[in-house]
Amino acid sequence: MSKDHLAIFDTTLRDGEQSPGASMTREEKLRIARQLEKMRVDVIEAGFPAASNGDFESVRAVAEAIKDSTVAALSRAFDKDIARALEAIKPARSGRIHTFIATSPIHMEKKLRMAPEDVIVAARNAVRFARNGIDNVEFSCEDAGRSELDFLCRIIEAVIEEGAQVINIPDTVGYNVPEQFAERIRQLRERIPNSDKVTWSVHCHNDLGLAVANSLAAVVAGARQVECTINGLGERAGNAALEEIVMAVRTRQDVFGCDTRIDTTQIVSASKMVSGITGFPVQPNKAIVGANAFAHESGIHQDGVLKHRETYEIMRAEDVGWNTNKLVLGKHSGRTAFKARLKELGIEVDSEQVLNAAFTRFKELADKKHEIFDEDLHALMSDEVVTPEDEYFRLVSSAFRSETGEPPQAEVTLSAGGREHHARATGSGPVDAALKAIETVVASGSELLLYSVNAITTGTDAQGEVTVRLSKAGRIVNGQGADTDIIVASAKAYINALNKLQSGTEKLNPQL
Ligand code: KIV
Ligand code: ZN
């Protein structure tokens, strides 16, 4: 790989999913993977196949669907894990095994209960085993940020001899600070005799808010792959945010002397998609993808920007995909235009039946809303990906009443396994009443962990996209629903989550 290319390894679907409450279904992972491919991410880490059958199936589905990015699967340094990961990525046009073992004294002694020499043997065996199945093998030293440098040199030299092509240095617990982390990378590259045979990678966690700074310092020290996630999702305080890494490197070419192949105009769409699917909102002042990231409030700033944009702007909002609220379709648009726009958005519709159903919903929405934006189409199609078998519960009709001085009321008709049920409830507000009425029929006994509502586009006729997170007996699911009526959107989101609980498409967080 040429020295001036910085590879972006996205782990939203694996480390990102390890955020408590961020677990995703296979369909959701596929949608995100397609967006990552469109954004031209080099490597998509699709999951940890040995963690569960659901994870295996998701990795396999991503491996089947993705053509222009490498699909990586994580595995511990065990033959059984690696064999499962190899099986999952078999259909990939370009696949990678990412195997890891802990190398810090505390992890080796307290967690692995292994002697350092045995850890080196396990690492060698794992890489050898993986290389028998595939050429592209990445090795990670878990907790490298707290590992002894001499030991790191020995284990890394050994795995390079076995054929590892990428060496990843994770700051697993987010303990490092930039100068020290960069020095660690420099030392490893200088001291390991065969270090020039591999690509050096970093994977930083954000416990001290330094994940991006540490990753970028490592790039200056010679790292040529950064592992990161959309919106900085990930274990605990998260991972380095992809959008910040990519835009820092792109904006400060003078400092980094390398660049990514990312299509930055896809960043905001990716951010919105991940936020919508996980229900983790993006803070307004978040760099690059926050709603205020390009907003100028003070008079002095506004005046400066109007006179000469670069007085206060170092990047252009449109370069990261803001202002994409283009009018794309309206109520007079036909089926051909609808289909063509979906294709342009990278949304594949593989059956006429699904297309017809989607087109009917599009017409209904266009009647209510007149102007349909790309974001509306994404939301509409994410509703459509629910297959009839996944849809045990379905909202047939609803009515809500909210009047000053009266308790808000909801009435719903719900189909459950094909049989219609009618229920009525009051609540502290109409959303509360609607969810209570649904619960009267379903009696799921689940706990509502999160309820959030976001306007998909601008204007008071915008669709509201609602996310709910439910928990039942240790299982956590997210549900989404979109509608111009936010009470209906809330009911849809709640029913979507109930369907996931019912069909078992959710899974536990695959904690390592
Ligand atoms: O944080 C970490 O150490 C990891 C490894 C498995 C790469 O996620
Ligand atoms: Zn991690």
PDB file of N, CA and C in Angstrom, residues 387-456:
ATOM      1  N   THR A 387     -39.992  -7.371   6.645  1.00  0.00           N
ATOM      2  CA  THR A 387     -40.679  -8.368   5.825  1.00  0.00           C
ATOM      3  C   THR A 387     -41.948  -8.813   6.550  1.00  0.00           C
ATOM      4  N   PRO A 388     -42.979  -9.294   5.815  1.00  0.00           N
ATOM      5  CA  PRO A 388     -44.224  -9.667   6.468  1.00  0.00           C
ATOM      6  C   PRO A 388     -44.017 -10.666   7.608  1.00  0.00           C
ATOM      7  N   GLU A 389     -43.019 -11.593   7.440  1.00  0.00           N
ATOM      8  CA  GLU A 389     -42.827 -12.574   8.528  1.00  0.00           C
ATOM      9  C   GLU A 389     -42.326 -11.906   9.811  1.00  0.00           C
ATOM     10  N   ASP A 390     -41.601 -10.783   9.640  1.00  0.00           N
ATOM     11  CA  ASP A 390     -41.107 -10.078  10.836  1.00  0.00           C
ATOM     12  C   ASP A 390     -42.211  -9.247  11.473  1.00  0.00           C
ATOM     13  N   GLU A 391     -43.308  -9.056  10.749  1.00  0.00           N
ATOM     14  CA  GLU A 391     -44.325  -8.119  11.189  1.00  0.00           C
ATOM     15  C   GLU A 391     -45.501  -8.854  11.841  1.00  0.00           C
ATOM     16  N   TYR A 392     -45.283  -9.379  13.019  1.00  0.00           N
ATOM     17  CA  TYR A 392     -46.344 -10.090  13.725  1.00  0.00           C
ATOM     18  C   TYR A 392     -47.419  -9.093  14.175  1.00  0.00           C
ATOM     19  N   PHE A 393     -46.937  -7.961  14.694  1.00  0.00           N
ATOM     20  CA  PHE A 393     -47.865  -6.891  15.111  1.00  0.00           C
ATOM     21  C   PHE A 393     -47.894  -5.813  14.036  1.00  0.00           C
ATOM     22  N   ARG A 394     -49.082  -5.303  13.737  1.00  0.00           N
ATOM     23  CA  ARG A 394     -49.190  -4.248  12.720  1.00  0.00           C
ATOM     24  C   ARG A 394     -50.248  -3.239  13.159  1.00  0.00           C
ATOM     25  N   LEU A 395     -49.939  -1.971  12.988  1.00  0.00           N
ATOM     26  CA  LEU A 395     -50.905  -0.929  13.337  1.00  0.00           C
ATOM     27  C   LEU A 395     -51.928  -0.825  12.207  1.00  0.00           C
ATOM     28  N   VAL A 396     -53.190  -1.116  12.521  1.00  0.00           N
ATOM     29  CA  VAL A 396     -54.222  -1.065  11.476  1.00  0.00           C
ATOM     30  C   VAL A 396     -54.800   0.344  11.406  1.00  0.00           C
ATOM     31  N   SER A 397     -55.176   0.883  12.559  1.00  0.00           N
ATOM     32  CA  SER A 397     -55.669   2.262  12.576  1.00  0.00           C
ATOM     33  C   SER A 397     -55.479   2.854  13.964  1.00  0.00           C
ATOM     34  N   SER A 398     -55.583   4.168  14.028  1.00  0.00           N
ATOM     35  CA  SER A 398     -55.382   4.816  15.332  1.00  0.00           C
ATOM     36  C   SER A 398     -56.151   6.133  15.370  1.00  0.00           C
ATOM     37  N   ALA A 399     -56.495   6.551  16.583  1.00  0.00           N
ATOM     38  CA  ALA A 399     -57.117   7.869  16.773  1.00  0.00           C
ATOM     39  C   ALA A 399     -56.618   8.421  18.096  1.00  0.00           C
ATOM     40  N   PHE A 400     -56.321   9.690  18.115  1.00  0.00           N
ATOM     41  CA  PHE A 400     -55.786  10.306  19.330  1.00  0.00           C
ATOM     42  C   PHE A 400     -56.574  11.565  19.632  1.00  0.00           C
ATOM     43  N   ARG A 401     -56.702  11.851  20.939  1.00  0.00           N
ATOM     44  CA  ARG A 401     -57.447  13.037  21.315  1.00  0.00           C
ATOM     45  C   ARG A 401     -56.700  13.761  22.421  1.00  0.00           C
ATOM     46  N   SER A 402     -56.461  15.035  22.220  1.00  0.00           N
ATOM     47  CA  SER A 402     -55.747  15.828  23.210  1.00  0.00           C
ATOM     48  C   SER A 402     -56.461  17.167  23.330  1.00  0.00           C
ATOM     49  N   GLU A 403     -56.941  17.459  24.529  1.00  0.00           N
ATOM     50  CA  GLU A 403     -57.755  18.667  24.694  1.00  0.00           C
ATOM     51  C   GLU A 403     -57.408  19.322  26.031  1.00  0.00           C
ATOM     52  N   THR A 404     -57.366  20.639  26.068  1.00  0.00           N
ATOM     53  CA  THR A 404     -57.007  21.332  27.307  1.00  0.00           C
ATOM     54  C   THR A 404     -57.931  20.878  28.437  1.00  0.00           C
ATOM     55  N   GLY A 405     -57.317  20.494  29.557  1.00  0.00           N
ATOM     56  CA  GLY A 405     -58.096  20.115  30.739  1.00  0.00           C
ATOM     57  C   GLY A 405     -58.558  18.664  30.740  1.00  0.00           C
ATOM     58  N   GLU A 406     -58.340  17.935  29.648  1.00  0.00           N
ATOM     59  CA  GLU A 406     -58.775  16.529  29.574  1.00  0.00           C
ATOM     60  C   GLU A 406     -57.546  15.624  29.459  1.00  0.00           C
ATOM     61  N   PRO A 407     -57.602  14.416  30.041  1.00  0.00           N
ATOM     62  CA  PRO A 407     -56.455  13.515  29.855  1.00  0.00           C
ATOM     63  C   PRO A 407     -56.358  13.055  28.387  1.00  0.00           C
ATOM     64  N   PRO A 408     -55.174  13.121  27.794  1.00  0.00           N
ATOM     65  CA  PRO A 408     -55.024  12.667  26.407  1.00  0.00           C
ATOM     66  C   PRO A 408     -55.434  11.198  26.249  1.00  0.00           C
ATOM     67  N   GLN A 409     -56.069  10.891  25.138  1.00  0.00           N
ATOM     68  CA  GLN A 409     -56.572   9.526  24.910  1.00  0.00           C
ATOM     69  C   GLN A 409     -56.054   8.977  23.595  1.00  0.00           C
ATOM     70  N   ALA A 410     -55.895   7.664  23.570  1.00  0.00           N
ATOM     71  CA  ALA A 410     -55.522   6.995  22.310  1.00  0.00           C
ATOM     72  C   ALA A 410     -56.380   5.764  22.128  1.00  0.00           C
ATOM     73  N   GLU A 411     -56.713   5.516  20.868  1.00  0.00           N
ATOM     74  CA  GLU A 411     -57.462   4.313  20.510  1.00  0.00           C
ATOM     75  C   GLU A 411     -56.708   3.655  19.377  1.00  0.00           C
ATOM     76  N   VAL A 412     -56.391   2.378  19.518  1.00  0.00           N
ATOM     77  CA  VAL A 412     -55.653   1.733  18.421  1.00  0.00           C
ATOM     78  C   VAL A 412     -56.310   0.417  18.028  1.00  0.00           C
ATOM     79  N   THR A 413     -56.196   0.095  16.757  1.00  0.00           N
ATOM     80  CA  THR A 413     -56.546  -1.245  16.295  1.00  0.00           C
ATOM     81  C   THR A 413     -55.251  -1.858  15.804  1.00  0.00           C
ATOM     82  N   LEU A 414     -54.961  -3.014  16.390  1.00  0.00           N
ATOM     83  CA  LEU A 414     -53.671  -3.655  16.143  1.00  0.00           C
ATOM     84  C   LEU A 414     -53.912  -5.059  15.619  1.00  0.00           C
ATOM     85  N   SER A 415     -53.181  -5.441  14.602  1.00  0.00           N
ATOM     86  CA  SER A 415     -53.278  -6.829  14.149  1.00  0.00           C
ATOM     87  C   SER A 415     -52.131  -7.590  14.818  1.00  0.00           C
ATOM     88  N   ALA A 416     -52.468  -8.703  15.477  1.00  0.00           N
ATOM     89  CA  ALA A 416     -51.455  -9.529  16.134  1.00  0.00           C
ATOM     90  C   ALA A 416     -51.579 -10.936  15.563  1.00  0.00           C
ATOM     91  N   GLY A 417     -50.602 -11.339  14.776  1.00  0.00           N
ATOM     92  CA  GLY A 417     -50.648 -12.661  14.138  1.00  0.00           C
ATOM     93  C   GLY A 417     -51.877 -12.828  13.259  1.00  0.00           C
ATOM     94  N   GLY A 418     -52.330 -11.710  12.639  1.00  0.00           N
ATOM     95  CA  GLY A 418     -53.468 -11.795  11.715  1.00  0.00           C
ATOM     96  C   GLY A 418     -54.817 -11.513  12.362  1.00  0.00           C
ATOM     97  N   ARG A 419     -54.873 -11.452  13.708  1.00  0.00           N
ATOM     98  CA  ARG A 419     -56.164 -11.179  14.375  1.00  0.00           C
ATOM     99  C   ARG A 419     -56.199  -9.748  14.870  1.00  0.00           C
ATOM    100  N   GLU A 420     -57.312  -9.075  14.630  1.00  0.00           N
ATOM    101  CA  GLU A 420     -57.368  -7.664  15.033  1.00  0.00           C
ATOM    102  C   GLU A 420     -57.840  -7.488  16.475  1.00  0.00           C
ATOM    103  N   HIS A 421     -57.207  -6.554  17.163  1.00  0.00           N
ATOM    104  CA  HIS A 421     -57.553  -6.236  18.557  1.00  0.00           C
ATOM    105  C   HIS A 421     -57.720  -4.729  18.650  1.00  0.00           C
ATOM    106  N   HIS A 422     -58.614  -4.344  19.549  1.00  0.00           N
ATOM    107  CA  HIS A 422     -58.903  -2.935  19.696  1.00  0.00           C
ATOM    108  C   HIS A 422     -58.573  -2.541  21.139  1.00  0.00           C
ATOM    109  N   ALA A 423     -57.936  -1.407  21.353  1.00  0.00           N
ATOM    110  CA  ALA A 423     -57.651  -0.983  22.738  1.00  0.00           C
ATOM    111  C   ALA A 423     -57.665   0.533  22.837  1.00  0.00           C
ATOM    112  N   ARG A 424     -57.900   0.967  24.078  1.00  0.00           N
ATOM    113  CA  ARG A 424     -58.016   2.400  24.336  1.00  0.00           C
ATOM    114  C   ARG A 424     -57.251   2.689  25.640  1.00  0.00           C
ATOM    115  N   ALA A 425     -56.603   3.829  25.733  1.00  0.00           N
ATOM    116  CA  ALA A 425     -55.903   4.167  26.985  1.00  0.00           C
ATOM    117  C   ALA A 425     -55.776   5.678  27.103  1.00  0.00           C
ATOM    118  N   THR A 426     -55.552   6.117  28.337  1.00  0.00           N
ATOM    119  CA  THR A 426     -55.216   7.529  28.542  1.00  0.00           C
ATOM    120  C   THR A 426     -53.765   7.589  29.020  1.00  0.00           C
ATOM    121  N   GLY A 427     -53.160   8.755  28.906  1.00  0.00           N
ATOM    122  CA  GLY A 427     -51.760   8.871  29.328  1.00  0.00           C
ATOM    123  C   GLY A 427     -51.426  10.304  29.666  1.00  0.00           C
ATOM    124  N   SER A 428     -50.156  10.523  30.049  1.00  0.00           N
ATOM    125  CA  SER A 428     -49.776  11.881  30.426  1.00  0.00           C
ATOM    126  C   SER A 428     -49.714  12.780  29.181  1.00  0.00           C
ATOM    127  N   GLY A 429     -49.575  12.179  28.039  1.00  0.00           N
ATOM    128  CA  GLY A 429     -49.612  12.892  26.754  1.00  0.00           C
ATOM    129  C   GLY A 429     -50.105  11.903  25.715  1.00  0.00           C
ATOM    130  N   PRO A 430     -50.353  12.349  24.472  1.00  0.00           N
ATOM    131  CA  PRO A 430     -50.881  11.422  23.474  1.00  0.00           C
ATOM    132  C   PRO A 430     -49.921  10.274  23.119  1.00  0.00           C
ATOM    133  N   VAL A 431     -48.603  10.536  23.168  1.00  0.00           N
ATOM    134  CA  VAL A 431     -47.645   9.463  22.863  1.00  0.00           C
ATOM    135  C   VAL A 431     -47.726   8.402  23.951  1.00  0.00           C
ATOM    136  N   ASP A 432     -47.737   8.864  25.188  1.00  0.00           N
ATOM    137  CA  ASP A 432     -47.837   7.949  26.330  1.00  0.00           C
ATOM    138  C   ASP A 432     -49.124   7.117  26.223  1.00  0.00           C
ATOM    139  N   ALA A 433     -50.221   7.793  25.862  1.00  0.00           N
ATOM    140  CA  ALA A 433     -51.506   7.086  25.737  1.00  0.00           C
ATOM    141  C   ALA A 433     -51.441   6.050  24.618  1.00  0.00           C
ATOM    142  N   ALA A 434     -50.802   6.414  23.494  1.00  0.00           N
ATOM    143  CA  ALA A 434     -50.728   5.485  22.353  1.00  0.00           C
ATOM    144  C   ALA A 434     -49.939   4.231  22.722  1.00  0.00           C
ATOM    145  N   LEU A 435     -48.798   4.441  23.378  1.00  0.00           N
ATOM    146  CA  LEU A 435     -47.954   3.287  23.725  1.00  0.00           C
ATOM    147  C   LEU A 435     -48.648   2.407  24.771  1.00  0.00           C
ATOM    148  N   LYS A 436     -49.390   3.072  25.673  1.00  0.00           N
ATOM    149  CA  LYS A 436     -50.120   2.284  26.686  1.00  0.00           C
ATOM    150  C   LYS A 436     -51.224   1.457  26.023  1.00  0.00           C
ATOM    151  N   ALA A 437     -51.911   2.050  25.041  1.00  0.00           N
ATOM    152  CA  ALA A 437     -52.986   1.319  24.358  1.00  0.00           C
ATOM    153  C   ALA A 437     -52.396   0.090  23.647  1.00  0.00           C
ATOM    154  N   ILE A 438     -51.246   0.267  23.011  1.00  0.00           N
ATOM    155  CA  ILE A 438     -50.607  -0.873  22.313  1.00  0.00           C
ATOM    156  C   ILE A 438     -50.211  -1.944  23.334  1.00  0.00           C
ATOM    157  N   GLU A 439     -49.674  -1.476  24.443  1.00  0.00           N
ATOM    158  CA  GLU A 439     -49.225  -2.417  25.478  1.00  0.00           C
ATOM    159  C   GLU A 439     -50.400  -3.198  26.070  1.00  0.00           C
ATOM    160  N   THR A 440     -51.573  -2.574  26.091  1.00  0.00           N
ATOM    161  CA  THR A 440     -52.770  -3.277  26.579  1.00  0.00           C
ATOM    162  C   THR A 440     -53.019  -4.528  25.730  1.00  0.00           C
ATOM    163  N   VAL A 441     -52.792  -4.419  24.426  1.00  0.00           N
ATOM    164  CA  VAL A 441     -53.006  -5.578  23.539  1.00  0.00           C
ATOM    165  C   VAL A 441     -51.851  -6.569  23.650  1.00  0.00           C
ATOM    166  N   VAL A 442     -50.612  -6.044  23.602  1.00  0.00           N
ATOM    167  CA  VAL A 442     -49.447  -6.930  23.463  1.00  0.00           C
ATOM    168  C   VAL A 442     -48.992  -7.511  24.799  1.00  0.00           C
ATOM    169  N   ALA A 443     -49.150  -6.734  25.875  1.00  0.00           N
ATOM    170  CA  ALA A 443     -48.698  -7.138  27.214  1.00  0.00           C
ATOM    171  C   ALA A 443     -47.263  -7.674  27.173  1.00  0.00           C
ATOM    172  N   SER A 444     -46.363  -6.906  26.585  1.00  0.00           N
ATOM    173  CA  SER A 444     -44.978  -7.387  26.441  1.00  0.00           C
ATOM    174  C   SER A 444     -44.231  -7.353  27.770  1.00  0.00           C
ATOM    175  N   GLY A 445     -44.643  -6.471  28.671  1.00  0.00           N
ATOM    176  CA  GLY A 445     -43.957  -6.348  29.951  1.00  0.00           C
ATOM    177  C   GLY A 445     -42.543  -5.807  29.792  1.00  0.00           C
ATOM    178  N   SER A 446     -42.252  -5.202  28.648  1.00  0.00           N
ATOM    179  CA  SER A 446     -40.890  -4.701  28.433  1.00  0.00           C
ATOM    180  C   SER A 446     -40.734  -3.325  29.074  1.00  0.00           C
ATOM    181  N   GLU A 447     -39.476  -2.965  29.298  1.00  0.00           N
ATOM    182  CA  GLU A 447     -39.196  -1.654  29.901  1.00  0.00           C
ATOM    183  C   GLU A 447     -38.739  -0.702  28.803  1.00  0.00           C
ATOM    184  N   LEU A 448     -39.300   0.514  28.788  1.00  0.00           N
ATOM    185  CA  LEU A 448     -38.891   1.507  27.777  1.00  0.00           C
ATOM    186  C   LEU A 448     -37.619   2.189  28.281  1.00  0.00           C
ATOM    187  N   LEU A 449     -36.509   1.974  27.568  1.00  0.00           N
ATOM    188  CA  LEU A 449     -35.232   2.564  27.993  1.00  0.00           C
ATOM    189  C   LEU A 449     -35.000   3.911  27.342  1.00  0.00           C
ATOM    190  N   LEU A 450     -35.541   4.076  26.134  1.00  0.00           N
ATOM    191  CA  LEU A 450     -35.267   5.330  25.424  1.00  0.00           C
ATOM    192  C   LEU A 450     -36.415   5.649  24.481  1.00  0.00           C
ATOM    193  N   TYR A 451     -36.731   6.927  24.415  1.00  0.00           N
ATOM    194  CA  TYR A 451     -37.691   7.411  23.434  1.00  0.00           C
ATOM    195  C   TYR A 451     -37.080   8.684  22.861  1.00  0.00           C
ATOM    196  N   SER A 452     -36.883   8.739  21.548  1.00  0.00           N
ATOM    197  CA  SER A 452     -36.363   9.994  20.998  1.00  0.00           C
ATOM    198  C   SER A 452     -37.042  10.287  19.672  1.00  0.00           C
ATOM    199  N   VAL A 453     -37.230  11.578  19.404  1.00  0.00           N
ATOM    200  CA  VAL A 453     -37.876  11.971  18.155  1.00  0.00           C
ATOM    201  C   VAL A 453     -37.029  13.041  17.472  1.00  0.00           C
ATOM    202  N   ASN A 454     -36.854  12.869  16.161  1.00  0.00           N
ATOM    203  CA  ASN A 454     -36.056  13.797  15.362  1.00  0.00           C
ATOM    204  C   ASN A 454     -36.817  14.180  14.116  1.00  0.00           C
ATOM    205  N   ALA A 455     -36.731  15.433  13.734  1.00  0.00           N
ATOM    206  CA  ALA A 455     -37.336  15.825  12.450  1.00  0.00           C
ATOM    207  C   ALA A 455     -36.384  15.375  11.341  1.00  0.00           C
ATOM    208  N   ILE A 456     -36.905  14.645  10.359  1.00  0.00           N
ATOM    209  CA  ILE A 456     -36.042  14.115   9.299  1.00  0.00           C
ATOM    210  C   ILE A 456     -35.544  15.217   8.379  1.00  0.00           C
TER     211      ILE A 456
END
